[in-house]
PDB file of C-alpha atoms in Angstrom:
ATOM      1  CA  MET A   1     -19.305 -35.011  -8.166  1.00  0.00           C
ATOM      2  CA  ARG A   2     -15.528 -35.242  -8.500  1.00  0.00           C
ATOM      3  CA  LYS A   3     -15.320 -31.532  -9.530  1.00  0.00           C
ATOM      4  CA  LEU A   4     -17.328 -30.520  -6.495  1.00  0.00           C
ATOM      5  CA  SER A   5     -15.025 -32.532  -4.223  1.00  0.00           C
ATOM      6  CA  VAL A   6     -11.960 -30.831  -5.721  1.00  0.00           C
ATOM      7  CA  VAL A   7     -13.532 -27.385  -5.223  1.00  0.00           C
ATOM      8  CA  ILE A   8     -14.391 -28.182  -1.601  1.00  0.00           C
ATOM      9  CA  VAL A   9     -10.868 -29.451  -0.888  1.00  0.00           C
ATOM     10  CA  LEU A  10      -9.320 -26.320  -2.444  1.00  0.00           C
ATOM     11  CA  PHE A  11     -11.641 -24.085  -0.423  1.00  0.00           C
ATOM     12  CA  VAL A  12     -10.835 -25.905   2.828  1.00  0.00           C
ATOM     13  CA  LEU A  13      -7.116 -25.529   2.144  1.00  0.00           C
ATOM     14  CA  ALA A  14      -7.380 -21.873   1.084  1.00  0.00           C
ATOM     15  CA  VAL A  15      -9.314 -20.567   4.100  1.00  0.00           C
ATOM     16  CA  PRO A  16      -6.623 -21.292   6.727  1.00  0.00           C
ATOM     17  CA  TYR A  17      -3.945 -19.886   4.406  1.00  0.00           C
ATOM     18  CA  ALA A  18      -5.872 -16.637   3.932  1.00  0.00           C
ATOM     19  CA  GLN A  19      -6.439 -16.338   7.674  1.00  0.00           C
ATOM     20  CA  ALA A  20      -2.744 -16.964   8.372  1.00  0.00           C
ATOM     21  CA  GLN A  21      -1.877 -14.055   6.098  1.00  0.00           C
ATOM     22  CA  LYS A  22      -3.875 -11.550   8.165  1.00  0.00           C
ATOM     23  CA  LEU A  23      -1.561  -9.235  10.063  1.00  0.00           C
ATOM     24  CA  VAL A  24      -2.039  -9.152  13.823  1.00  0.00           C
ATOM     25  CA  VAL A  25      -1.088  -5.702  15.106  1.00  0.00           C
ATOM     26  CA  PRO A  26      -0.317  -5.399  18.834  1.00  0.00           C
ATOM     27  CA  GLU A  27      -2.836  -3.311  20.782  1.00  0.00           C
ATOM     28  CA  VAL A  28      -0.097  -0.978  22.051  1.00  0.00           C
ATOM     29  CA  VAL A  29       0.818  -0.169  18.437  1.00  0.00           C
ATOM     30  CA  LYS A  30      -2.803   0.488  17.462  1.00  0.00           C
ATOM     31  CA  ALA A  31      -3.300   2.657  20.550  1.00  0.00           C
ATOM     32  CA  LYS A  32      -0.225   4.752  19.745  1.00  0.00           C
ATOM     33  CA  VAL A  33      -1.469   5.436  16.213  1.00  0.00           C
ATOM     34  CA  LYS A  34      -4.932   6.299  17.523  1.00  0.00           C
ATOM     35  CA  ALA A  35      -3.397   8.707  20.062  1.00  0.00           C
ATOM     36  CA  LEU A  36      -1.196  10.372  17.436  1.00  0.00           C
ATOM     37  CA  TYR A  37      -3.884  10.552  14.738  1.00  0.00           C
ATOM     38  CA  PRO A  38      -7.315  10.694  16.405  1.00  0.00           C
ATOM     39  CA  LYS A  39      -8.956  12.022  13.215  1.00  0.00           C
ATOM     40  CA  ALA A  40      -7.685   9.203  11.010  1.00  0.00           C
ATOM     41  CA  ASN A  41     -10.370   8.101   8.568  1.00  0.00           C
ATOM     42  CA  ASP A  42      -8.750   4.858   7.513  1.00  0.00           C
ATOM     43  CA  VAL A  43      -5.661   2.947   8.681  1.00  0.00           C
ATOM     44  CA  ASP A  44      -4.106   0.166   6.609  1.00  0.00           C
ATOM     45  CA  TRP A  45      -1.454  -2.005   8.243  1.00  0.00           C
ATOM     46  CA  GLU A  46       1.597  -3.696   6.731  1.00  0.00           C
ATOM     47  CA  LEU A  47       4.615  -5.464   8.149  1.00  0.00           C
ATOM     48  CA  GLU A  48       7.858  -3.683   7.176  1.00  0.00           C
ATOM     49  CA  ASP A  49      11.154  -5.301   8.188  1.00  0.00           C
ATOM     50  CA  GLY A  50       9.582  -6.737  11.344  1.00  0.00           C
ATOM     51  CA  ASN A  51       7.931  -3.430  12.276  1.00  0.00           C
ATOM     52  CA  TYR A  52       4.385  -2.189  11.778  1.00  0.00           C
ATOM     53  CA  GLU A  53       3.576   0.408   9.146  1.00  0.00           C
ATOM     54  CA  ALA A  54       0.301   2.282   9.431  1.00  0.00           C
ATOM     55  CA  GLU A  55      -0.861   4.040   6.280  1.00  0.00           C
ATOM     56  CA  ILE A  56      -3.237   6.731   7.467  1.00  0.00           C
ATOM     57  CA  GLU A  57      -5.750   8.716   5.457  1.00  0.00           C
ATOM     58  CA  GLN A  58      -6.853  11.940   7.092  1.00  0.00           C
ATOM     59  CA  LYS A  59      -9.686  14.094   5.882  1.00  0.00           C
ATOM     60  CA  GLY A  60      -8.442  17.637   5.322  1.00  0.00           C
ATOM     61  CA  SER A  61      -4.777  16.723   5.960  1.00  0.00           C
ATOM     62  CA  SER A  62      -1.932  15.031   4.130  1.00  0.00           C
ATOM     63  CA  ASP A  63      -1.791  11.257   4.166  1.00  0.00           C
ATOM     64  CA  VAL A  64       0.785   9.864   6.571  1.00  0.00           C
ATOM     65  CA  SER A  65       2.692   6.620   6.923  1.00  0.00           C
ATOM     66  CA  VAL A  66       4.074   5.752  10.362  1.00  0.00           C
ATOM     67  CA  VAL A  67       6.452   2.903  11.161  1.00  0.00           C
ATOM     68  CA  LEU A  68       6.381   1.614  14.745  1.00  0.00           C
ATOM     69  CA  ASN A  69       8.098  -1.225  16.546  1.00  0.00           C
ATOM     70  CA  ALA A  70       6.167  -3.869  18.494  1.00  0.00           C
ATOM     71  CA  GLN A  71       6.389  -1.753  21.671  1.00  0.00           C
ATOM     72  CA  GLY A  72       4.627   1.190  19.979  1.00  0.00           C
ATOM     73  CA  SER A  73       7.673   3.432  19.551  1.00  0.00           C
ATOM     74  CA  VAL A  74       7.602   5.546  16.397  1.00  0.00           C
ATOM     75  CA  LEU A  75      10.597   4.795  14.174  1.00  0.00           C
ATOM     76  CA  GLU A  76       9.707   7.137  11.317  1.00  0.00           C
ATOM     77  CA  THR A  77       6.899   9.233   9.948  1.00  0.00           C
ATOM     78  CA  GLU A  78       6.414   9.884   6.235  1.00  0.00           C
ATOM     79  CA  THR A  79       4.099  12.718   5.249  1.00  0.00           C
ATOM     80  CA  GLU A  80       2.993  13.468   1.705  1.00  0.00           C
ATOM     81  CA  ILE A  81       4.000  16.923   0.523  1.00  0.00           C
ATOM     82  CA  LYS A  82       3.601  18.867  -2.690  1.00  0.00           C
ATOM     83  CA  VAL A  83       6.441  18.462  -5.184  1.00  0.00           C
ATOM     84  CA  SER A  84       6.988  22.216  -4.897  1.00  0.00           C
ATOM     85  CA  GLU A  85       7.732  21.729  -1.176  1.00  0.00           C
ATOM     86  CA  LEU A  86      10.790  19.587  -1.905  1.00  0.00           C
ATOM     87  CA  PRO A  87      14.095  21.390  -1.393  1.00  0.00           C
ATOM     88  CA  THR A  88      15.268  23.101  -4.574  1.00  0.00           C
ATOM     89  CA  ALA A  89      18.331  20.837  -4.605  1.00  0.00           C
ATOM     90  CA  VAL A  90      16.064  17.762  -4.900  1.00  0.00           C
ATOM     91  CA  ARG A  91      14.157  19.153  -7.867  1.00  0.00           C
ATOM     92  CA  THR A  92      17.413  20.282  -9.501  1.00  0.00           C
ATOM     93  CA  TYR A  93      18.971  16.830  -9.049  1.00  0.00           C
ATOM     94  CA  ILE A  94      15.967  15.094 -10.605  1.00  0.00           C
ATOM     95  CA  ALA A  95      15.912  17.524 -13.546  1.00  0.00           C
ATOM     96  CA  GLN A  96      19.670  17.159 -14.182  1.00  0.00           C
ATOM     97  CA  GLN A  97      19.862  13.391 -13.700  1.00  0.00           C
ATOM     98  CA  LEU A  98      16.539  12.295 -15.196  1.00  0.00           C
ATOM     99  CA  GLY A  99      15.807  15.014 -17.737  1.00  0.00           C
ATOM    100  CA  ASN A 100      12.141  15.544 -18.334  1.00  0.00           C
ATOM    101  CA  LYS A 101      10.847  12.753 -16.067  1.00  0.00           C
ATOM    102  CA  LYS A 102       8.140  13.943 -13.720  1.00  0.00           C
ATOM    103  CA  ILE A 103       8.132  13.577  -9.941  1.00  0.00           C
ATOM    104  CA  LYS A 104       4.902  11.675  -9.253  1.00  0.00           C
ATOM    105  CA  GLU A 105       4.816  12.024  -5.473  1.00  0.00           C
ATOM    106  CA  ALA A 106       6.883  13.669  -2.768  1.00  0.00           C
ATOM    107  CA  ALA A 107       7.224  13.034   0.953  1.00  0.00           C
ATOM    108  CA  LYS A 108       9.008  14.324   4.019  1.00  0.00           C
ATOM    109  CA  ILE A 109      10.391  11.588   6.269  1.00  0.00           C
ATOM    110  CA  VAL A 110      11.191  12.252   9.918  1.00  0.00           C
ATOM    111  CA  LYS A 111      13.205   9.535  11.668  1.00  0.00           C
ATOM    112  CA  ALA A 112      13.014   8.709  15.385  1.00  0.00           C
ATOM    113  CA  ASP A 113      16.162  10.774  16.011  1.00  0.00           C
ATOM    114  CA  ASN A 114      14.486  13.766  14.279  1.00  0.00           C
ATOM    115  CA  THR A 115      16.675  13.593  11.179  1.00  0.00           C
ATOM    116  CA  VAL A 116      14.768  14.603   8.060  1.00  0.00           C
ATOM    117  CA  GLU A 117      14.890  13.039   4.614  1.00  0.00           C
ATOM    118  CA  TYR A 118      12.920  13.731   1.468  1.00  0.00           C
ATOM    119  CA  GLU A 119      11.545  11.220  -1.006  1.00  0.00           C
ATOM    120  CA  ALA A 120      10.773  11.911  -4.650  1.00  0.00           C
ATOM    121  CA  GLN A 121       8.990   9.161  -6.562  1.00  0.00           C
ATOM    122  CA  VAL A 122       9.935   9.036 -10.223  1.00  0.00           C
ATOM    123  CA  GLY A 123       8.540   6.095 -12.157  1.00  0.00           C
ATOM    124  CA  LYS A 124       8.624   3.090  -9.840  1.00  0.00           C
ATOM    125  CA  LYS A 125      11.660   4.272  -7.895  1.00  0.00           C
ATOM    126  CA  ASP A 126      11.942   6.390  -4.787  1.00  0.00           C
ATOM    127  CA  TYR A 127      14.874   8.799  -4.734  1.00  0.00           C
ATOM    128  CA  LEU A 128      15.934   9.640  -1.185  1.00  0.00           C
ATOM    129  CA  PHE A 129      17.666  12.872  -0.147  1.00  0.00           C
ATOM    130  CA  ASP A 130      18.908  14.349   3.108  1.00  0.00           C
ATOM    131  CA  SER A 131      17.392  17.407   4.782  1.00  0.00           C
ATOM    132  CA  VAL A 132      19.100  19.897   2.450  1.00  0.00           C
ATOM    133  CA  GLY A 133      18.525  17.903  -0.726  1.00  0.00           C
ATOM    134  CA  VAL A 134      21.754  15.930  -1.117  1.00  0.00           C
ATOM    135  CA  PHE A 135      21.071  12.628  -2.926  1.00  0.00           C
ATOM    136  CA  LEU A 136      21.352   9.541  -0.672  1.00  0.00           C
ATOM    137  CA  LYS A 137      20.086   6.511  -2.595  1.00  0.00           C
ATOM    138  CA  ILE A 138      17.414   4.951  -4.801  1.00  0.00           C
ATOM    139  CA  ALA A 139      14.891   2.560  -3.310  1.00  0.00           C
ATOM    140  CA  GLY A 140      12.961   0.442  -5.845  1.00  0.00           C
ATOM    141  CA  LYS A 141       9.327  -0.470  -5.438  1.00  0.00           C
TER     142      LYS A 141
END
């Protein structure tokens, strides 16, 4: 009987905690994503630095990640691309700096001000480059 009581108490304490962890996305943010990507098959939401990130799977198109503020303004869009679509300077940098390590994934990032960056994932790190392929920084995952 004591074991059952302990299990019940743990369950009662765990349910509110799990519910508190669920992300509440403002309707204006959801509506903006729906308007931008009406053919989205699946949207997963995360909180990123106080903003909302929608990870969108699209049938027949590249997957996209969009970061929006609470008012529904798009802050950046990250679109998966083929490694071969990275600027030559990015691929050259990776080859020279990391030898034979393979680029697992690549993405094109467009910021709200229309500046473009490229991301090359090598191992568990994301290498970021500007629009012409000049190295900017490493972001760990």
